PDB file of C-alpha atoms in Angstrom:
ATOM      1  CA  UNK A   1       4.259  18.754 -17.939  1.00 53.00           C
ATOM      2  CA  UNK A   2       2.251  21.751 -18.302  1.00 51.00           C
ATOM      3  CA  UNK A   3       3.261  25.024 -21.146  1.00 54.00           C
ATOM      4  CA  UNK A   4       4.740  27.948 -19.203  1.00 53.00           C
ATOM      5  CA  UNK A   5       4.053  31.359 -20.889  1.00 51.00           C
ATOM      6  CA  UNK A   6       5.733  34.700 -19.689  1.00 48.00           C
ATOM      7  CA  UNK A   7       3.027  35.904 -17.192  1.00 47.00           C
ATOM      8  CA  UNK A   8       3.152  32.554 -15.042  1.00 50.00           C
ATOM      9  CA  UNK A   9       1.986  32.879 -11.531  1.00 54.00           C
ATOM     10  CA  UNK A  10       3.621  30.481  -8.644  1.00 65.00           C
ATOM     11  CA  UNK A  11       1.547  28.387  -7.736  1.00 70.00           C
ATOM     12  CA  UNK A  12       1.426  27.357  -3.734  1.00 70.00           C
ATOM     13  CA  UNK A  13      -2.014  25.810  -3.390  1.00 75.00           C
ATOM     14  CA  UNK A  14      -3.892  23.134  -5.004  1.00 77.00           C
ATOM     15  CA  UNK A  15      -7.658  21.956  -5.731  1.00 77.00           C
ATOM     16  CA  UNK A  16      -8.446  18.272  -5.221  1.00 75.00           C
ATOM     17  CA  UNK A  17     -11.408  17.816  -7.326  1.00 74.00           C
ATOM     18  CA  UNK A  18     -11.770  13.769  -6.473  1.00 70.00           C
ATOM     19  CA  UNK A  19     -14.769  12.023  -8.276  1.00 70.00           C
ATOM     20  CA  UNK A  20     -16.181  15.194  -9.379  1.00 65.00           C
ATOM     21  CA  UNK A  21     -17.737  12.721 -12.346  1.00 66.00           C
ATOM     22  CA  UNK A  22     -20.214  11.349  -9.976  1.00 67.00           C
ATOM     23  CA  UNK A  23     -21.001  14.583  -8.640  1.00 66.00           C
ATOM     24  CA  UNK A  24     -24.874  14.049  -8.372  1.00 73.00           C
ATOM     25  CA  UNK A  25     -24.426  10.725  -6.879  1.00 78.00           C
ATOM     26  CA  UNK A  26     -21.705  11.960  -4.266  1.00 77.00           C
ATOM     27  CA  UNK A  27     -24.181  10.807  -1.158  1.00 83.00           C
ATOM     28  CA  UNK A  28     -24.104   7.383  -2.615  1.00 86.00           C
ATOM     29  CA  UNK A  29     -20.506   7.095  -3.003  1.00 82.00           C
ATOM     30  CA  UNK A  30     -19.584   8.925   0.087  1.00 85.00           C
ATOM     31  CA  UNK A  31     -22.051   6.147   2.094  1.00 89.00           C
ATOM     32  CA  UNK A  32     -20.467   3.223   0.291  1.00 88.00           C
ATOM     33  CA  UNK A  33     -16.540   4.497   0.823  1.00 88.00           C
ATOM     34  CA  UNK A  34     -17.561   5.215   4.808  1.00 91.00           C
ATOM     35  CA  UNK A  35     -19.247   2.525   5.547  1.00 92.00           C
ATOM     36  CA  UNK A  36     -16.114   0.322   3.945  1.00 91.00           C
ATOM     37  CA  UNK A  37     -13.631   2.681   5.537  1.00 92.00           C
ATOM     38  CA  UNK A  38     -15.336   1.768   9.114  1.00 93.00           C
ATOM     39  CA  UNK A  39     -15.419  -1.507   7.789  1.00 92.00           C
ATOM     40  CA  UNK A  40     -12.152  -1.959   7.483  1.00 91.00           C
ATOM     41  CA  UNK A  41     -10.950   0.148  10.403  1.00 92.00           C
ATOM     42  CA  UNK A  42     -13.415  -2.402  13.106  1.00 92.00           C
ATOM     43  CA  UNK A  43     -11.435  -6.003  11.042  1.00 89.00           C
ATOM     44  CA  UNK A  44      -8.166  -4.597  11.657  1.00 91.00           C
ATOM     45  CA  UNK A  45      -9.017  -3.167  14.981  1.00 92.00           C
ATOM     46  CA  UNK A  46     -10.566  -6.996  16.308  1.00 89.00           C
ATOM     47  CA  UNK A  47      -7.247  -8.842  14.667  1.00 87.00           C
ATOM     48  CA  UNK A  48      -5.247  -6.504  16.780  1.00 88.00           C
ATOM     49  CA  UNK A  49      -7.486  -7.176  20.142  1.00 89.00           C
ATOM     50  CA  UNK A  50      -8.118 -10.641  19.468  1.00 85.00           C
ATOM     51  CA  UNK A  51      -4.071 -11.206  19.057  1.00 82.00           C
ATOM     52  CA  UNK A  52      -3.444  -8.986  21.906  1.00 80.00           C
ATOM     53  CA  UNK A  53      -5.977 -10.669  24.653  1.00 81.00           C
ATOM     54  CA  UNK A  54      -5.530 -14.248  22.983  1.00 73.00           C
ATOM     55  CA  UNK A  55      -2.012 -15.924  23.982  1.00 70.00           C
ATOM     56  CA  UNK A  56      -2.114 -18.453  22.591  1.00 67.00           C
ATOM     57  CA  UNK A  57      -1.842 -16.243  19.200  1.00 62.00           C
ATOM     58  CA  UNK A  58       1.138 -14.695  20.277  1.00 62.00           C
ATOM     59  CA  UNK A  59       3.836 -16.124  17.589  1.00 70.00           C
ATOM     60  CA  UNK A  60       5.682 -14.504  15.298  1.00 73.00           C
ATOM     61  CA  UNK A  61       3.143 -14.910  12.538  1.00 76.00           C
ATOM     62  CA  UNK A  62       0.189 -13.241  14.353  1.00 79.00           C
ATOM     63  CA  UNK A  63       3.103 -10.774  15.433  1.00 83.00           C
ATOM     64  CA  UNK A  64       3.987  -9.623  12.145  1.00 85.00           C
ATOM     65  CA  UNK A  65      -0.019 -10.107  11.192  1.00 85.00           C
ATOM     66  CA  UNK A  66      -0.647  -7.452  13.693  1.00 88.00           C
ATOM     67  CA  UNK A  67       1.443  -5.095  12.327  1.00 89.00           C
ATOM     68  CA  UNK A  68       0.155  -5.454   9.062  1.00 89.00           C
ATOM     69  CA  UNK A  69      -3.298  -4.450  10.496  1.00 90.00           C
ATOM     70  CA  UNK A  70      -1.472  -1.248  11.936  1.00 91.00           C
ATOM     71  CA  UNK A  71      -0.430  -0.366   8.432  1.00 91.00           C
ATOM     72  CA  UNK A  72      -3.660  -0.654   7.018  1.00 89.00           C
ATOM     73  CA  UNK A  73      -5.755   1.541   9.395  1.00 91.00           C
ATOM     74  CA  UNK A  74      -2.799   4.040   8.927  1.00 91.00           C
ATOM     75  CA  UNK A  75      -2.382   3.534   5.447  1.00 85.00           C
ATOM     76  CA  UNK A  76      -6.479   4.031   4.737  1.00 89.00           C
ATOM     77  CA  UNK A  77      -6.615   7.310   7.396  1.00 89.00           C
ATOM     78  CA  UNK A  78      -3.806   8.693   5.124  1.00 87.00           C
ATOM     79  CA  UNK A  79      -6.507   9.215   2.273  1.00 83.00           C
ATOM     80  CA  UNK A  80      -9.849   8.048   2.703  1.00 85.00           C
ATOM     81  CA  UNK A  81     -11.025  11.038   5.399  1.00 84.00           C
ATOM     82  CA  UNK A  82      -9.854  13.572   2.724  1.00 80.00           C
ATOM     83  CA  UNK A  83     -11.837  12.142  -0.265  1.00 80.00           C
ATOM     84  CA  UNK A  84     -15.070  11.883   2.315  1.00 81.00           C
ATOM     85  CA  UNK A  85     -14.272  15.603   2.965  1.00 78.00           C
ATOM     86  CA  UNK A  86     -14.321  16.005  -1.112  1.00 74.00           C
ATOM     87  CA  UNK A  87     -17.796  14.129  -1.616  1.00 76.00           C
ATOM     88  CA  UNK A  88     -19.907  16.368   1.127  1.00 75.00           C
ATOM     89  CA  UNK A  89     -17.407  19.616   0.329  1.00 65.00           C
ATOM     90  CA  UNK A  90     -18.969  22.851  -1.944  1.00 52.00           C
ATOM     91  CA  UNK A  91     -18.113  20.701  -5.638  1.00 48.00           C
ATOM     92  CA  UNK A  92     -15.723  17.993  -4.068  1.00 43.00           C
ATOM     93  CA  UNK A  93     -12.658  20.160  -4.221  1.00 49.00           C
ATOM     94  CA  UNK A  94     -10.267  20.448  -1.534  1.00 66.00           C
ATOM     95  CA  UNK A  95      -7.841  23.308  -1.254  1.00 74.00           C
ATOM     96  CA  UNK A  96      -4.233  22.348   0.561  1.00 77.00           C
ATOM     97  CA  UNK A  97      -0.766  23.836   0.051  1.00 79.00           C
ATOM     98  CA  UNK A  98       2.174  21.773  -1.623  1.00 81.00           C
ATOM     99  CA  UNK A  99       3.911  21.228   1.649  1.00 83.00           C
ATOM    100  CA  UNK A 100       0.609  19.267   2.536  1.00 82.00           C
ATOM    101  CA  UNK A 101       0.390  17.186  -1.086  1.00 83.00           C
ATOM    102  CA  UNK A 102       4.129  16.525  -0.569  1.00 87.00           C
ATOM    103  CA  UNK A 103       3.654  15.167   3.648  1.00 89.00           C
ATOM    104  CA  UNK A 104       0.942  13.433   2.707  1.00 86.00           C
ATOM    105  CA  UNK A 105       2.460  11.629  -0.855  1.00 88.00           C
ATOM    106  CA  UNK A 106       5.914  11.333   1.857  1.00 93.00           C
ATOM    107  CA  UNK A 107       3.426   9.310   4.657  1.00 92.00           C
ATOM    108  CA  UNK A 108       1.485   7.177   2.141  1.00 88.00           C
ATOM    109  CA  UNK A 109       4.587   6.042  -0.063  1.00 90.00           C
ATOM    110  CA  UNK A 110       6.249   5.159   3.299  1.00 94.00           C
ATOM    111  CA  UNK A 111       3.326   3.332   4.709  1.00 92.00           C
ATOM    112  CA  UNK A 112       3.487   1.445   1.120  1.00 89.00           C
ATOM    113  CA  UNK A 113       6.976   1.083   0.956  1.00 93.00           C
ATOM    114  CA  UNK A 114       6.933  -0.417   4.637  1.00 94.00           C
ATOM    115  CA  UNK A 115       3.783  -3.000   3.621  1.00 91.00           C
ATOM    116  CA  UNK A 116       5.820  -4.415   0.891  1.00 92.00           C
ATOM    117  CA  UNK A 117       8.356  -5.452   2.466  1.00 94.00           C
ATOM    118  CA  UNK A 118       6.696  -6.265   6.123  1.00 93.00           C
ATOM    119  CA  UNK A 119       4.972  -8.961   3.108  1.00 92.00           C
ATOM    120  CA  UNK A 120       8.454 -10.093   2.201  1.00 93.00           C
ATOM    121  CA  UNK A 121       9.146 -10.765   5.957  1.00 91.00           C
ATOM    122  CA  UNK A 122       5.596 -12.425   6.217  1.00 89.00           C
ATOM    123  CA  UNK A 123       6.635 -14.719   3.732  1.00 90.00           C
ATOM    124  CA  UNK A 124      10.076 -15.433   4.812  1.00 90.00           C
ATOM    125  CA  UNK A 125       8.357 -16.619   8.402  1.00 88.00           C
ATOM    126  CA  UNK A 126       6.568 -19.079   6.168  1.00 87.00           C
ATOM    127  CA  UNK A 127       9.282 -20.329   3.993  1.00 89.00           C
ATOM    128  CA  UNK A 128      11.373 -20.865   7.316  1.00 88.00           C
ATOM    129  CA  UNK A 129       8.240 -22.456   9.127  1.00 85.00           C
ATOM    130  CA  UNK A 130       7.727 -25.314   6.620  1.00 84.00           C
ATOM    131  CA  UNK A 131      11.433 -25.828   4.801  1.00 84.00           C
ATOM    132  CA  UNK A 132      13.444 -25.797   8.422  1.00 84.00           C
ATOM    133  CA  UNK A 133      10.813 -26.254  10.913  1.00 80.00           C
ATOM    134  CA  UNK A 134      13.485 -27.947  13.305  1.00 80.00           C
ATOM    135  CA  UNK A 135      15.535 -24.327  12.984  1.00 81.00           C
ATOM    136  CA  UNK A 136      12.515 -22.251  13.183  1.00 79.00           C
ATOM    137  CA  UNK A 137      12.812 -21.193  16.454  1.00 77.00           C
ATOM    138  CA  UNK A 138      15.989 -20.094  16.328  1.00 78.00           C
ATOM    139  CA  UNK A 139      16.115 -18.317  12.952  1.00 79.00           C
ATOM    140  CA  UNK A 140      12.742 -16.659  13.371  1.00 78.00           C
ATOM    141  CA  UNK A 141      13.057 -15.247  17.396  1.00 79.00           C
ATOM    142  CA  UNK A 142      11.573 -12.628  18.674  1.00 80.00           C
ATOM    143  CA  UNK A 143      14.702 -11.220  18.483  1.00 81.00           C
ATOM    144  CA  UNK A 144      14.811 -11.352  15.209  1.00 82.00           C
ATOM    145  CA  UNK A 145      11.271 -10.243  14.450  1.00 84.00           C
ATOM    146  CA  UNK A 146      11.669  -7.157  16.025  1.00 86.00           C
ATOM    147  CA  UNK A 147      14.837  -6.221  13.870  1.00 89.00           C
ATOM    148  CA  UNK A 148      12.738  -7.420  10.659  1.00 89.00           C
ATOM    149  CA  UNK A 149       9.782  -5.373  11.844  1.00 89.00           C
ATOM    150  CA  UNK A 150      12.226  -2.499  12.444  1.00 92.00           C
ATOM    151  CA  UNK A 151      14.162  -2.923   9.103  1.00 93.00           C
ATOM    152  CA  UNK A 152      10.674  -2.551   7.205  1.00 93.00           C
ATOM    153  CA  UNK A 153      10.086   0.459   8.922  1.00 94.00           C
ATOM    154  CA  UNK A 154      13.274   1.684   8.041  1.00 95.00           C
ATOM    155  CA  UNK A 155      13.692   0.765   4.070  1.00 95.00           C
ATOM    156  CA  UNK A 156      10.011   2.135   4.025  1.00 94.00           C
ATOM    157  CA  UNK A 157      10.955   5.576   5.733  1.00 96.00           C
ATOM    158  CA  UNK A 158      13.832   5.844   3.519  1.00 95.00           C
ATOM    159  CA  UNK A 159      12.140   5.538   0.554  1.00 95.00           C
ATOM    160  CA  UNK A 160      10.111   7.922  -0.255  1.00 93.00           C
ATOM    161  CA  UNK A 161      12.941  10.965   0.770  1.00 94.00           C
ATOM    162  CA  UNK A 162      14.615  11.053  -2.501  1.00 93.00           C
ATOM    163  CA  UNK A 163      11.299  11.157  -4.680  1.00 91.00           C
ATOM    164  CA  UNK A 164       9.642  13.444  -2.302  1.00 92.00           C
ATOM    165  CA  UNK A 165      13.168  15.473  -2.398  1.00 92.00           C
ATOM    166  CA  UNK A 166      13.398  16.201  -5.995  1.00 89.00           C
ATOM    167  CA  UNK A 167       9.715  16.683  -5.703  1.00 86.00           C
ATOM    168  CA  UNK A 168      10.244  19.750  -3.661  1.00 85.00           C
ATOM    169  CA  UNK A 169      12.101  21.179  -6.404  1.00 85.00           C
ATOM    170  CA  UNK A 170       9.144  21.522  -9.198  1.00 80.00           C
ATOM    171  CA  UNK A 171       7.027  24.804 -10.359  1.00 80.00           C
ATOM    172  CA  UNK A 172       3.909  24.775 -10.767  1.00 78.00           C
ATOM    173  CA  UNK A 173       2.391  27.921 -12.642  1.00 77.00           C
ATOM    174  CA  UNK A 174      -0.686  26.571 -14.518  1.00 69.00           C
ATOM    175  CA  UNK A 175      -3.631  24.864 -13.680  1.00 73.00           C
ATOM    176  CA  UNK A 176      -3.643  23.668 -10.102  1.00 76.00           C
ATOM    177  CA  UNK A 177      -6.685  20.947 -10.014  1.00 78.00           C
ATOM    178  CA  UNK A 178      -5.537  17.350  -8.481  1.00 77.00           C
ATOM    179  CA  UNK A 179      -8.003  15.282 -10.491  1.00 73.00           C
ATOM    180  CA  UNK A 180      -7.618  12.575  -8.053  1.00 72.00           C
ATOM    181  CA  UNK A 181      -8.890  11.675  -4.557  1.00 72.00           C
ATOM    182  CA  UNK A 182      -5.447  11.924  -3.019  1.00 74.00           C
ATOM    183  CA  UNK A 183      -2.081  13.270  -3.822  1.00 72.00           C
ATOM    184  CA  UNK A 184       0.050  11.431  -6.362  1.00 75.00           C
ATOM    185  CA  UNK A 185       3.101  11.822  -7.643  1.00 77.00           C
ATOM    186  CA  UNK A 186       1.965  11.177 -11.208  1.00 75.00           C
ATOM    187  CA  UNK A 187      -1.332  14.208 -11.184  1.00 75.00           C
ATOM    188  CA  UNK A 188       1.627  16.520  -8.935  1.00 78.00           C
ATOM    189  CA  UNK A 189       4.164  15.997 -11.935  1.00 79.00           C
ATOM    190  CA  UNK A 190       1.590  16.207 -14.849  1.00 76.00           C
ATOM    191  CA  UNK A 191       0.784  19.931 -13.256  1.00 78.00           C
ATOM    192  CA  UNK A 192       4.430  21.105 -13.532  1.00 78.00           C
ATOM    193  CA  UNK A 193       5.734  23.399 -15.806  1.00 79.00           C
ATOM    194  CA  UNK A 194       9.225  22.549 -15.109  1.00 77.00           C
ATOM    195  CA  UNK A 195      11.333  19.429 -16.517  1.00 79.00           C
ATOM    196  CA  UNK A 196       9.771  16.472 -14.791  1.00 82.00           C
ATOM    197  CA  UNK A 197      12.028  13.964 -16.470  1.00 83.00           C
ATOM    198  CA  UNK A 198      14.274  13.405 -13.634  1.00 86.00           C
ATOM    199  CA  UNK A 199      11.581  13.583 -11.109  1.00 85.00           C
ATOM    200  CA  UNK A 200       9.491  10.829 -13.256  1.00 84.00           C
ATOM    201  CA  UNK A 201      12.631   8.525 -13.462  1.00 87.00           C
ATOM    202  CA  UNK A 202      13.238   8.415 -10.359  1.00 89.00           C
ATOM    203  CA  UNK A 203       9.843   7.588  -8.813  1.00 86.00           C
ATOM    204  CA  UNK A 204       9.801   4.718 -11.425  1.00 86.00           C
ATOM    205  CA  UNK A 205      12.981   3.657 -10.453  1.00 91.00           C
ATOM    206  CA  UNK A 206      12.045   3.760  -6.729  1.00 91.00           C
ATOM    207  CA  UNK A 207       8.744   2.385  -6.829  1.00 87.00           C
ATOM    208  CA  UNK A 208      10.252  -0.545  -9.193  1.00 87.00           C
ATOM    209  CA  UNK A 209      13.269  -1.318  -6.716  1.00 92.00           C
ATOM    210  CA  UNK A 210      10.717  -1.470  -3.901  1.00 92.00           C
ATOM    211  CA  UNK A 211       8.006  -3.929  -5.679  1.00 89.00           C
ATOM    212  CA  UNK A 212      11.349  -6.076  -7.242  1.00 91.00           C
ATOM    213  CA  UNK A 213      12.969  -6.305  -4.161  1.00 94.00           C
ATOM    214  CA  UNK A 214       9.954  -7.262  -2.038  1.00 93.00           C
ATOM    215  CA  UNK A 215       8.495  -9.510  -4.294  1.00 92.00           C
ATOM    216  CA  UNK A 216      11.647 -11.147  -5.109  1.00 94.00           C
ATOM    217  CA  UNK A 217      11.813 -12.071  -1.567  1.00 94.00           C
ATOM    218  CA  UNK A 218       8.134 -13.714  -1.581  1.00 93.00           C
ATOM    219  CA  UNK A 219       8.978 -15.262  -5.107  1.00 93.00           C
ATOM    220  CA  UNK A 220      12.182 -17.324  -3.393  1.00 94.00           C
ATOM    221  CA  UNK A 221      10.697 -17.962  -0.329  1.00 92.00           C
ATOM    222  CA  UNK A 222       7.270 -19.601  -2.082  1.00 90.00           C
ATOM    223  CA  UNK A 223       9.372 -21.376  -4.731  1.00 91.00           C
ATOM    224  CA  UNK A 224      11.340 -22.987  -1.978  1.00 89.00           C
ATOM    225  CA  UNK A 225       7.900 -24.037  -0.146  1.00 87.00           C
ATOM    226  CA  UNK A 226       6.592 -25.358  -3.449  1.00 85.00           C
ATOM    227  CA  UNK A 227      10.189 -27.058  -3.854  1.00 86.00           C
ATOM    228  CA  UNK A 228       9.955 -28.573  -0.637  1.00 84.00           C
ATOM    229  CA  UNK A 229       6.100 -29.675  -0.878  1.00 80.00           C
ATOM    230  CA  UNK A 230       6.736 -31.765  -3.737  1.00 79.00           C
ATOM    231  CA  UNK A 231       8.948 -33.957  -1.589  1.00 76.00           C
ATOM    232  CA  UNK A 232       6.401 -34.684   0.980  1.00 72.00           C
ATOM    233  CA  UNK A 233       4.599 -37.370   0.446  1.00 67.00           C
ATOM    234  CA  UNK A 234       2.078 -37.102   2.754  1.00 66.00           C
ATOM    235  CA  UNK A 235      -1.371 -35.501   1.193  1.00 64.00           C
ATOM    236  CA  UNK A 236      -2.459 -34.368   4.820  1.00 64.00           C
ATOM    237  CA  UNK A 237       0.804 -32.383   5.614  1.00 67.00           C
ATOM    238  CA  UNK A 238       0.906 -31.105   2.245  1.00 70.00           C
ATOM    239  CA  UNK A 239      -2.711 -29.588   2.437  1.00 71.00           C
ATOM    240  CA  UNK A 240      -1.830 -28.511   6.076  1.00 71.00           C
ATOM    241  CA  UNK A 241       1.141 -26.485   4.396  1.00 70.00           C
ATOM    242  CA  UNK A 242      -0.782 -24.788   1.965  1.00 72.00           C
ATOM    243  CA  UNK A 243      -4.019 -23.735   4.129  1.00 71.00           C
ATOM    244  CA  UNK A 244      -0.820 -21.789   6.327  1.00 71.00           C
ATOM    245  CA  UNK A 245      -0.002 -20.131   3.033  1.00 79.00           C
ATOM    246  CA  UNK A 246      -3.030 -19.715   1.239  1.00 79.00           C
ATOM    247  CA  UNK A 247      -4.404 -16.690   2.781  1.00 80.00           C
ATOM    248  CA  UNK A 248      -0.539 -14.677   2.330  1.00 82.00           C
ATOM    249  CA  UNK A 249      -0.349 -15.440  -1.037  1.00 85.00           C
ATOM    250  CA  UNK A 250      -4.147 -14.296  -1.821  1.00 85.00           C
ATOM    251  CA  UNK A 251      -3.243 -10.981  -0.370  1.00 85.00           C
ATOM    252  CA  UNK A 252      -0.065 -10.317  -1.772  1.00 87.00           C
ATOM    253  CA  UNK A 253      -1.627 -11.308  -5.069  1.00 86.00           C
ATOM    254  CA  UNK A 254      -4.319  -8.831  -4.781  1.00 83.00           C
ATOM    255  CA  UNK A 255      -1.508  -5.760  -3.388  1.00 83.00           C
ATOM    256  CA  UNK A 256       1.125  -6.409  -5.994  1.00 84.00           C
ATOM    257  CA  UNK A 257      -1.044  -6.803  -9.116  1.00 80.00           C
ATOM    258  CA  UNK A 258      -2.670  -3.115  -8.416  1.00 77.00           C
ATOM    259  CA  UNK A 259       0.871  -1.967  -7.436  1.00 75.00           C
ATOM    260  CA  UNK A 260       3.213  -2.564 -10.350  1.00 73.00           C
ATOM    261  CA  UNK A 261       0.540  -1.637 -12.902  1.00 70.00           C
ATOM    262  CA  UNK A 262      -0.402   1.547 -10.922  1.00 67.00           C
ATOM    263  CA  UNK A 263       3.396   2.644  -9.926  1.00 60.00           C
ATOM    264  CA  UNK A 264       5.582   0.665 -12.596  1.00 55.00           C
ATOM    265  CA  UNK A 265       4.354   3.498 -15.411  1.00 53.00           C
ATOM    266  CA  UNK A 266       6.664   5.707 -17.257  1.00 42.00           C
ATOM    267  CA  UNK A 267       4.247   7.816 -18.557  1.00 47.00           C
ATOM    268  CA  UNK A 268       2.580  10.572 -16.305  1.00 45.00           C
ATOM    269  CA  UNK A 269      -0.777  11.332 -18.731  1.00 44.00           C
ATOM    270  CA  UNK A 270      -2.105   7.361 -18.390  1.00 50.00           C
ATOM    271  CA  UNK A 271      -5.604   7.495 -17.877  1.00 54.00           C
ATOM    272  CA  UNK A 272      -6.650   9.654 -14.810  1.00 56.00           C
ATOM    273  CA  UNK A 273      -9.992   7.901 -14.146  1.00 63.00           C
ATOM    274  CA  UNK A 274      -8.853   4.685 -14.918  1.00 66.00           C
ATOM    275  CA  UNK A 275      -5.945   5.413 -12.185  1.00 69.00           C
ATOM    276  CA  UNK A 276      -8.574   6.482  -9.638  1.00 73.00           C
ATOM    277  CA  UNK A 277     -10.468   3.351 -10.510  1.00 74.00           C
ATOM    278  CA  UNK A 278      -7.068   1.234  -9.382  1.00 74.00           C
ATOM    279  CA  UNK A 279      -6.265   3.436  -6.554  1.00 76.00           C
ATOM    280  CA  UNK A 280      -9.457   3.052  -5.354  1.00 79.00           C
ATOM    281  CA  UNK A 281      -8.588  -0.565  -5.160  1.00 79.00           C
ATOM    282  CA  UNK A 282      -5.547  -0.910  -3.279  1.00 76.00           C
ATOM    283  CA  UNK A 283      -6.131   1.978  -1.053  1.00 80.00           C
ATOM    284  CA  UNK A 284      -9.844   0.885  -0.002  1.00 84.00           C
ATOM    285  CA  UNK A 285     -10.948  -2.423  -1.268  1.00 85.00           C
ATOM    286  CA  UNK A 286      -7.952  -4.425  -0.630  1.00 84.00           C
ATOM    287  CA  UNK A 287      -7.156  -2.788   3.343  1.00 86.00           C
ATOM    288  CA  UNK A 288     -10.845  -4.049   3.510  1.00 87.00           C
ATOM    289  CA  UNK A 289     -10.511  -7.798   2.284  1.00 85.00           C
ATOM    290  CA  UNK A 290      -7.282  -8.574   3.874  1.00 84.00           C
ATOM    291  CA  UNK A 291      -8.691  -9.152   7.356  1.00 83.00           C
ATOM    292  CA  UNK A 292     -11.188 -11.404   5.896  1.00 83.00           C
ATOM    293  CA  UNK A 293      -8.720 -13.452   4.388  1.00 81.00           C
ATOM    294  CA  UNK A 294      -6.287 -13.886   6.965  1.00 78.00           C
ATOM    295  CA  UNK A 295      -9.802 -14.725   9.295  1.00 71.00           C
ATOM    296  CA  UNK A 296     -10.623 -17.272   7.289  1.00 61.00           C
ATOM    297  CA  UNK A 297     -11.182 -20.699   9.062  1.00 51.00           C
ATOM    298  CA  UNK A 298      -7.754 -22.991   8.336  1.00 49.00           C
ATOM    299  CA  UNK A 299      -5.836 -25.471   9.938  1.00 46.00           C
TER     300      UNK A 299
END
C-alpha cells in the first residue's frame, strides 16, 4: 500500500512498464515471445481441427481436450498482444484506465479459474475410464460432459466477481506504473493508498479455494487410479493405464506448481521480477508445451 499525503491526486490511468529491464534487448525478446505466442496459437489451433475433422477422436477425452485448447489461445490473447505492444511501444509502457486493468484481471482470473477445474474434470474422465470402465459410458455421457464443461465455465465466471468487486473499491493517488507485463491483482493492490487488507485476503482466499478444490479433485481421482493399478496384475495393462495418464498429470504438474506459488502469497511486495519471471511461465511457456504433451505418441 502506497503513503497518501494531503495533496493526493485520483488516479484513473495507469503505465504498464513490462520488461523495461531488458529495454535494449526488447527486439530480441519481443521475437522470442511472438514467435512462441504463434507457436502456441498454430498447436492448439491443429488439436482443435484434427479433433474436429477426425471421428474417430470424438470421445469425451478429446472433447474436454479441445476445450482446453480453447482456453489456452484465449487465455494467452488475454496478455501476450499487450506485452508485444510494450516491447516495440515509446519505453515499453502502456497507458490504460482502471476499468481496463480491472476487465482484463476479471477475463484472465476467469479463464484461470475455468482451466483448473476443466483439469479436475479431465482427470475425473480418467479416474472413471480405468477404475469403472464397465460404467464409463454411462457416468461419463455426453450428457454429462456438457454439464461438466458448463459447470467449469460457471465456477470460473463466478470467481473472479468478488475479488474484482472489492477491487473496484480501491484509490489510487500515487505512483501509477504496473511493473508487470499484465495486470495483477498483487502490482494493482501494492499501488493503493487505501486499506488493501481486505482486498488481499480475499484474493488469497479465492485463489486458494480454487487451486484446493481443483486439485483436490485430481489428487482423489489419481490416488484411486494408483489404488486400482496396484491390483492389476498385468504389466501390459498397467503400462497401457499410465501412458493414458501420463501426459494429464505432466501438465497439471507444470500449471499447479507455478499457480499456488504465484497466487497462494499473502504478501503483495514479493519480488516483482521474480513474479514476472513465473508469470511468464504459466501464461506463455506452459499454453506452449501443453499441446506437445498431450501430442505425444501413446497407446
Amino acid at each position: 500500500m502506497q503513503p497518501c499525503d494531503q495533496n493526493w491526486t485520483h488516479i484513473t490511468e495507469f503505465v504498464m512498464v513490462g520488461f523495461a529491464e531488458v529495454h535494449e534487448m526488447r527486439l530480441l525478446f519481443f521475437t522470442l515471445f511472438f514467435t512462441m505466442y504463434l507457436f502456441t496459437l498454430a498447436e492448439n489451433l491443429a488439436i482443435i481441427l484434427v479433433v474436429g475433422l477426425d471421428h474417430q477422436l470424438c470421445r469425451l477425452m478429446y472433447v474436454f481436450l479441445t476445450q482446453l485448447s480453447c482456453l489456452e489461445i484465449w487465455y494467452t490473447s488475454v496478455t501476450v498482444p499487450k506485452m508485444l505492444a510494450g516491447f516495440i511501444g515509446g519505453h515499453g509502457g502502456k497507458n490504460i484506465s482502471y476499468a481496463g486493468c480491472l476487465s482484463q484481471l476479471f477475463i484472465f482470473t476467469f479463464l484461470g479459474a475455468t482451466e483448473c477445474f476443466l483439469l479436475a474434470a479431465m482427470a475425473y474422465d480418467r479416474y472413471v475410464a480405468i477404475c469403472m470402465p464397465l460404467r464409463y459410458g454411462a457416468l461419463v455421457s455426453w450428457g454429462s460432459c456438457i454439464r461438466l464443461s458448463a459447470a467449469c465455465l460457471l465456477v470460473g465466471f463466478l470467481t473472479p466477481i468478488l475479488p474484482i468487486y472489492l477491487m473496484s473499491r480501491l484509490t489510487f493517488c500515487g505512483p501509477n506504473v504496473i511493473d508487470h507485463f499484465f495486470y495483477d491483482a498483487s502490482p494493482l493492490l501494492a499501488l493503493s493508498c487505501s486499506d488493501v487488507t481486505l482486498k488481499e485476503t480475499t484474493v488469497f482466499l479465492v485463489s486458494l479455494a480454487v487451486l484446493l478444490t481443483s486439485s483436490t479433485v485430481i489428487a482423489v481421482s489419481y490416488g484411486n487410479i494408483v489404488w486400482t493399478l496396484l491390483h492389476i496384475r498385468l504389466a501390459a495393462k498397467c503400462r497401457k493405464a499410465f501412458s493414458s495418464c501420463a501426459a494429464h498429470l505432466t501438465v497439471v504438474s507444470l500449471f499447479y506448481d507455478t499457480l499456488f506459488f504465484m497466487y497462494v502469497q499473502t504478501k503483495v511486495a514479493a519480488s516483482i521480477n521474480f513474479n514476472k519471471v513465473v508469470s511468464v511461465f504459466y501464461s506463455i511457456v506452459t499454453p506452449m508445451l501443453n499441446p506437445l504433451i498431450y501430442s505425444l505418441r501413446k497407446r
